[in-house]
Short mmCIF file of C-alpha atoms in Angstrom, two decimals:
data_model
loop_
_atom_site.label_atom_id
_atom_site.label_comp_id
_atom_site.label_asym_id
_atom_site.label_seq_id
_atom_site.Cartn_x
_atom_site.Cartn_y
_atom_site.Cartn_z
CA MET R 1 25.92 12.20 -11.35
CA VAL R 2 28.40 10.28 -13.69
CA TYR R 3 26.66 7.18 -13.13
CA LEU R 4 23.35 8.54 -13.90
CA VAL R 5 24.33 9.72 -17.41
CA PHE R 6 25.69 6.26 -17.88
CA SER R 7 22.26 5.00 -16.99
CA ILE R 8 20.61 7.82 -18.97
CA ILE R 9 22.36 6.74 -22.47
CA CYS R 10 22.07 2.68 -21.87
CA SER R 11 18.30 3.58 -21.25
CA VAL R 12 17.47 5.42 -24.52
CA THR R 13 19.80 3.15 -26.23
CA VAL R 14 17.64 0.31 -24.87
CA GLY R 15 14.30 2.72 -26.47
CA VAL R 16 16.33 2.72 -29.90
CA LEU R 17 16.66 -0.73 -30.32
CA PHE R 18 12.70 -1.80 -29.46
CA LYS R 19 12.09 1.41 -32.33
CA LEU R 20 14.33 -0.61 -34.43
CA ALA R 21 13.21 -3.94 -33.58
CA ARG R 22 9.60 -3.07 -34.87
CA ARG R 23 11.20 -1.35 -38.24
CA TYR R 24 13.19 -4.71 -38.82
CA GLN R 25 10.39 -7.05 -37.69
CA ILE R 26 12.22 -8.54 -34.60
CA ASN R 27 10.49 -10.79 -32.29
CA LEU R 28 10.55 -9.17 -28.88
CA ALA R 29 9.67 -12.08 -27.03
CA GLN R 30 12.85 -13.78 -28.03
CA ALA R 31 14.80 -10.60 -27.79
CA ILE R 32 13.63 -10.27 -24.41
CA THR R 33 13.87 -13.55 -23.18
CA TRP R 34 17.52 -13.73 -24.32
CA ASN R 35 18.36 -10.28 -23.32
CA TYR R 36 17.88 -11.55 -19.82
CA LEU R 37 19.94 -14.47 -20.49
CA PHE R 38 22.81 -12.35 -21.35
CA ALA R 39 22.42 -10.08 -18.65
CA ILE R 40 22.97 -13.03 -16.53
CA LEU R 41 26.07 -14.26 -17.79
CA LEU R 42 27.45 -10.27 -17.57
CA SER R 43 26.59 -10.62 -14.14
CA LEU R 44 28.64 -13.74 -13.78
CA MET R 45 31.43 -12.49 -15.38
CA CYS R 46 31.77 -8.80 -14.03
CA PHE R 47 30.14 -9.18 -10.38
CA LYS R 48 31.20 -12.62 -9.20
CA PRO R 49 28.02 -12.83 -7.39
CA ASP R 50 28.47 -13.73 -3.87
CA PHE R 51 26.46 -17.05 -3.72
CA SER R 52 26.91 -17.90 -0.08
CA SER R 53 24.67 -15.26 1.08
CA LEU R 54 21.77 -16.41 -1.43
CA THR R 55 19.54 -18.08 1.06
CA THR R 56 15.66 -18.31 1.07
CA ALA R 57 15.50 -16.26 3.46
CA ASN R 58 17.85 -13.57 2.12
CA ILE R 59 16.18 -13.54 -1.60
CA SER R 60 13.22 -10.82 -0.50
CA SER R 61 9.91 -10.21 -1.97
CA VAL R 62 11.33 -6.74 -3.46
CA HIS R 63 13.62 -9.11 -5.14
CA TRP R 64 10.40 -11.26 -6.53
CA ALA R 65 8.72 -8.33 -7.30
CA LEU R 66 11.26 -6.87 -9.70
CA GLY R 67 12.01 -10.15 -11.40
CA ILE R 68 8.48 -10.79 -12.07
CA LEU R 69 7.47 -7.15 -12.87
CA MET R 70 10.50 -6.58 -15.13
CA PRO R 71 9.31 -8.94 -18.05
CA PHE R 72 5.42 -7.62 -18.20
CA ILE R 73 6.41 -4.24 -18.24
CA PHE R 74 8.08 -4.93 -21.82
CA ILE R 75 4.76 -6.70 -22.83
CA PHE R 76 2.93 -3.70 -21.38
CA LEU R 77 4.54 -1.52 -23.27
CA GLY R 78 4.13 -3.22 -26.39
CA LEU R 79 0.56 -3.24 -26.12
CA SER R 80 0.33 0.38 -25.08
CA VAL R 81 2.38 1.46 -28.12
CA ARG R 82 0.17 -0.91 -30.54
CA ASN R 83 -3.30 -0.01 -28.77
CA ALA R 84 -2.42 3.56 -27.49
CA GLY R 85 0.06 4.96 -29.88
CA LEU R 86 4.05 5.92 -29.50
CA ALA R 87 3.32 9.05 -28.37
CA ARG R 88 0.82 8.72 -25.61
CA THR R 89 3.08 5.61 -24.25
CA ASP R 90 6.00 7.74 -24.10
CA ILE R 91 4.08 10.28 -21.95
CA ALA R 92 2.55 7.53 -19.47
CA GLN R 93 6.29 6.30 -18.91
CA ARG R 94 7.66 9.60 -18.08
CA LEU R 95 4.79 10.57 -15.82
CA SER R 96 5.48 7.54 -13.76
CA LEU R 97 7.66 10.25 -12.31
CA PHE R 98 4.68 10.88 -9.97
CA ILE R 99 4.96 7.53 -8.41
CA SER R 100 8.62 7.52 -7.81
CA LEU R 101 8.79 11.14 -6.33
CA SER R 102 5.93 10.71 -4.25
CA ALA R 103 7.69 7.34 -3.06
CA ALA R 104 10.77 9.71 -2.33
CA TYR R 105 8.63 12.00 -0.40
CA PHE R 106 6.26 9.32 1.99
CA LEU R 107 8.24 6.41 1.51
CA PHE R 108 12.11 6.95 2.03
CA ASN R 109 11.15 10.50 3.99
CA GLU R 110 13.45 12.80 2.18
CA ASP R 111 13.37 16.30 2.62
CA PHE R 112 12.69 18.67 -0.38
CA ASP R 113 14.33 22.10 -0.42
CA ARG R 114 13.20 24.87 -2.83
CA TYR R 115 15.62 24.27 -5.85
CA LYS R 116 13.80 20.71 -6.07
CA GLU R 117 10.70 21.45 -5.40
CA VAL R 118 11.02 24.33 -8.44
CA GLY R 119 13.15 21.88 -10.52
CA ILE R 120 9.87 19.10 -10.02
CA VAL R 121 7.43 21.79 -11.24
CA PHE R 122 9.76 22.76 -14.54
CA GLY R 123 9.86 18.60 -14.70
CA PHE R 124 6.40 18.14 -14.89
CA ALA R 125 5.93 20.99 -17.62
CA ALA R 126 9.08 19.66 -19.53
CA ILE R 127 7.13 16.19 -19.72
CA ILE R 128 3.75 17.77 -21.02
CA PHE R 129 5.24 20.01 -23.41
CA THR R 130 7.88 17.52 -24.88
CA MET R 131 5.53 15.22 -25.26
CA TYR R 132 2.46 17.20 -26.70
CA ARG R 133 1.57 16.07 -30.25
CA LYS R 134 -1.81 17.34 -31.85
CA SER R 135 -3.09 13.84 -32.74
CA ASP R 136 -2.94 12.31 -29.34
CA ARG R 137 -6.85 11.36 -29.08
CA VAL R 138 -7.17 8.30 -28.21
CA SER R 139 -10.94 6.61 -28.08
CA SER R 140 -10.58 3.31 -27.07
CA LYS R 141 -10.85 2.50 -23.19
CA ARG R 142 -8.56 -0.75 -23.92
CA SER R 143 -5.85 1.99 -24.83
CA TRP R 144 -6.02 3.90 -21.55
CA PHE R 145 -5.96 0.79 -19.77
CA TYR R 146 -2.72 -0.36 -21.29
CA LEU R 147 -1.48 3.09 -20.52
CA LEU R 148 -2.28 2.82 -16.75
CA LEU R 149 -0.42 -0.23 -16.78
CA VAL R 150 2.94 1.09 -18.43
CA PHE R 151 2.25 4.29 -15.48
CA ILE R 152 1.85 2.15 -12.45
CA GLY R 153 4.55 -0.40 -13.84
CA PHE R 154 7.60 2.21 -14.80
CA GLY R 155 6.66 4.20 -11.33
CA THR R 156 7.10 0.67 -9.22
CA VAL R 157 10.16 -0.71 -10.71
CA ASP R 158 11.95 2.98 -10.16
CA VAL R 159 10.29 2.53 -6.64
CA LEU R 160 11.95 -1.32 -5.85
CA PHE R 161 15.18 -0.53 -7.51
CA LYS R 162 15.61 2.27 -4.79
CA MET R 163 14.53 -0.47 -1.91
CA VAL R 164 17.12 -2.55 -3.33
CA SER R 165 19.71 -0.73 -3.40
CA GLN R 166 18.99 -0.23 0.48
CA ILE R 167 19.37 -4.39 1.20
CA THR R 168 22.70 -5.18 3.00
CA VAL R 169 22.66 -8.47 3.41
CA ILE R 170 22.69 -9.39 -0.14
CA PRO R 171 25.29 -6.91 -2.11
CA TYR R 172 23.50 -5.03 -4.58
CA THR R 173 25.08 -6.75 -7.54
CA THR R 174 24.19 -10.29 -6.30
CA SER R 175 20.67 -8.71 -6.06
CA LEU R 176 20.94 -8.04 -9.72
CA PHE R 177 21.66 -11.21 -10.74
CA VAL R 178 18.99 -12.57 -8.59
CA ILE R 179 16.45 -10.90 -10.26
CA TYR R 180 17.79 -11.05 -13.80
CA CYS R 181 17.31 -14.89 -12.96
CA ILE R 182 13.89 -14.84 -12.09
CA ALA R 183 12.79 -12.54 -15.11
CA PHE R 184 14.82 -14.78 -17.51
CA VAL R 185 12.84 -17.89 -15.97
CA LEU R 186 9.39 -16.56 -16.36
CA SER R 187 10.43 -15.28 -19.82
CA MET R 188 11.65 -18.23 -20.75
CA LEU R 189 8.33 -19.99 -19.74
CA TYR R 190 6.56 -17.44 -22.19
CA LEU R 191 8.57 -17.97 -25.09
CA LEU R 192 8.02 -22.16 -24.28
CA TYR R 193 4.44 -21.42 -24.42
CA LEU R 194 4.78 -19.38 -27.94
CA VAL R 195 6.72 -21.95 -29.45
CA TRP R 196 3.93 -24.83 -28.19
CA ARG R 197 0.79 -22.99 -28.38
CA LYS R 198 1.39 -20.45 -31.58
CA LYS R 199 3.92 -22.00 -33.12
CA THR R 200 6.64 -19.48 -33.11
CA LYS R 201 9.87 -20.25 -34.52
CA LEU R 202 13.18 -19.51 -32.91
CA GLN R 203 15.50 -17.89 -34.79
CA LEU R 204 19.01 -16.89 -34.43
CA VAL R 205 18.80 -13.42 -35.27
CA HIS R 206 16.61 -12.57 -32.49
CA PHE R 207 19.20 -14.78 -30.56
CA PHE R 208 21.64 -11.83 -31.50
CA CYS R 209 19.13 -8.81 -31.09
CA GLY R 210 18.65 -9.95 -27.42
CA CYS R 211 22.18 -10.12 -26.83
CA ILE R 212 22.72 -6.70 -27.91
CA LEU R 213 19.89 -5.70 -25.89
CA GLY R 214 21.03 -7.63 -22.67
CA ILE R 215 24.28 -5.23 -23.22
CA PHE R 216 22.23 -2.03 -22.65
CA ASN R 217 19.64 -3.57 -20.31
CA PHE R 218 22.26 -4.53 -17.79
CA GLY R 219 24.25 -1.37 -18.12
CA ASN R 220 21.03 0.87 -17.48
CA ILE R 221 19.97 -1.17 -14.11
CA LEU R 222 23.69 -1.37 -13.07
CA PHE R 223 24.35 2.18 -13.29
CA TYR R 224 21.04 3.26 -11.76
CA LEU R 225 21.20 1.44 -8.71
CA ARG R 226 24.68 2.78 -8.34
CA ALA R 227 23.38 5.94 -8.52
CA HIS R 228 20.74 5.32 -5.97
CA LYS R 229 24.08 4.00 -3.87
CA GLU R 230 25.86 7.38 -4.13
CA MET R 231 22.99 9.18 -3.45
CA ALA R 232 21.31 7.30 -1.38
CA ASN R 233 20.04 10.40 0.70
CA ASN R 234 18.76 12.21 -2.22
CA PRO R 235 16.46 9.66 -4.35
CA SER R 236 14.52 12.17 -6.04
CA THR R 237 17.47 13.61 -7.69
CA VAL R 238 17.94 10.39 -8.99
CA PHE R 239 14.61 9.79 -10.33
CA ALA R 240 13.97 13.37 -11.91
CA ALA R 241 17.01 13.50 -13.05
CA MET R 242 16.92 10.37 -14.89
CA ASN R 243 13.34 10.94 -16.61
CA MET R 244 14.53 14.17 -17.58
CA GLY R 245 17.81 13.01 -19.02
CA VAL R 246 16.25 10.51 -20.82
CA ILE R 247 13.82 13.13 -22.49
CA ILE R 248 16.46 15.12 -23.40
CA ALA R 249 18.67 12.73 -24.92
CA GLY R 250 15.70 10.85 -26.85
CA THR R 251 14.22 14.04 -28.17
CA LEU R 252 17.71 14.86 -29.70
CA ILE R 253 17.79 10.87 -31.10
CA GLY R 254 14.38 11.71 -32.20
CA ILE R 255 15.32 14.88 -34.33
CA PHE R 256 19.01 14.08 -35.60
CA VAL R 257 18.95 10.50 -36.09
CA PHE R 258 14.89 9.51 -36.78
CA ARG R 259 14.30 12.95 -38.76
CA GLU R 260 11.25 13.61 -36.18
CA LYS R 261 9.64 16.55 -36.35
CA LEU R 262 8.93 18.93 -33.45
CA SER R 263 6.39 21.66 -32.40
CA ARG R 264 7.53 24.68 -30.74
CA TRP R 265 5.77 23.53 -27.75
CA ASN R 266 7.99 20.67 -27.80
CA TYR R 267 11.03 22.71 -27.93
CA ILE R 268 9.55 24.88 -24.97
CA GLY R 269 9.40 20.95 -22.88
CA LEU R 270 13.31 20.54 -23.85
CA ALA R 271 14.36 24.07 -22.55
CA LEU R 272 12.06 23.13 -19.38
CA ALA R 273 13.41 19.91 -18.69
CA LEU R 274 17.08 21.49 -19.04
CA VAL R 275 16.69 24.03 -16.09
CA SER R 276 14.63 21.04 -14.18
CA ILE R 277 17.87 19.30 -13.96
CA ILE R 278 19.82 22.44 -13.21
CA LEU R 279 17.49 23.17 -10.43
CA ILE R 280 17.37 19.49 -8.92
CA THR R 281 21.55 19.27 -9.61
CA LEU R 282 21.69 22.63 -7.33
CA SER R 283 19.39 20.95 -4.66
CA LYS R 284 22.39 18.48 -4.30
CA ILE R 285 25.22 20.80 -3.73
CA TYR R 286 23.28 23.77 -1.84
CA ALA R 287 20.46 22.81 0.88
CA VAL R 288 18.10 25.87 1.00
#
């Protein structure tokens, strides 16, 4: 569970950085691109990837899928926030847990005990209550399209990272390096398009912001993969605890750092999330 805690901390920090980026008008396309460059450098420094295992045959479709999807998921996130609002986007992102847990049951053939089943029910209720806002009314059909992309995108990324953790022909740290390289190349192509067609100016401040983002993005994915490695037989524990943990940490940061006000329903959701994590953790210790 230690790896999950570190992954949650990094994930919430990434969210905070994106929120601050909007406030200080940081160019996300540039920050995201340099974020992947810095993640590549961290992979080289910390992991020393096994390049002897990197052959065309060993780089699977899962690597390509993740490398392609990761830059786009940030774009989907930005479009969703712009068109549907931050609250609705948060709901879509957390409800992607449905996809992860469905994969754990149907794709990875995991058995669910009573603790886990009840914990998941509490978890879904926590997501709804915690993200509830009276003003969350979206009339635009385009908004729902972007929300759907966020929902499918984040759920698919979770499942693909679980699949990466099961690949044995390439060490998972080397897999991470490959994924970052694919994501960086695609992000750079998009950034060059913006510079050429949209006359976007490259600025050093966006580079430094991308480096900071890269540190926490790197840590988030690294610890998330290690959590799946440590709990290979319980992917739903990782899926559910990660989402609930992010909700709790994100809510607390919203209250004490950004001075966000929560309703009574939000506090009920926070309590349900705590109960959910306890039950899912017990399912790891006791089989019922």
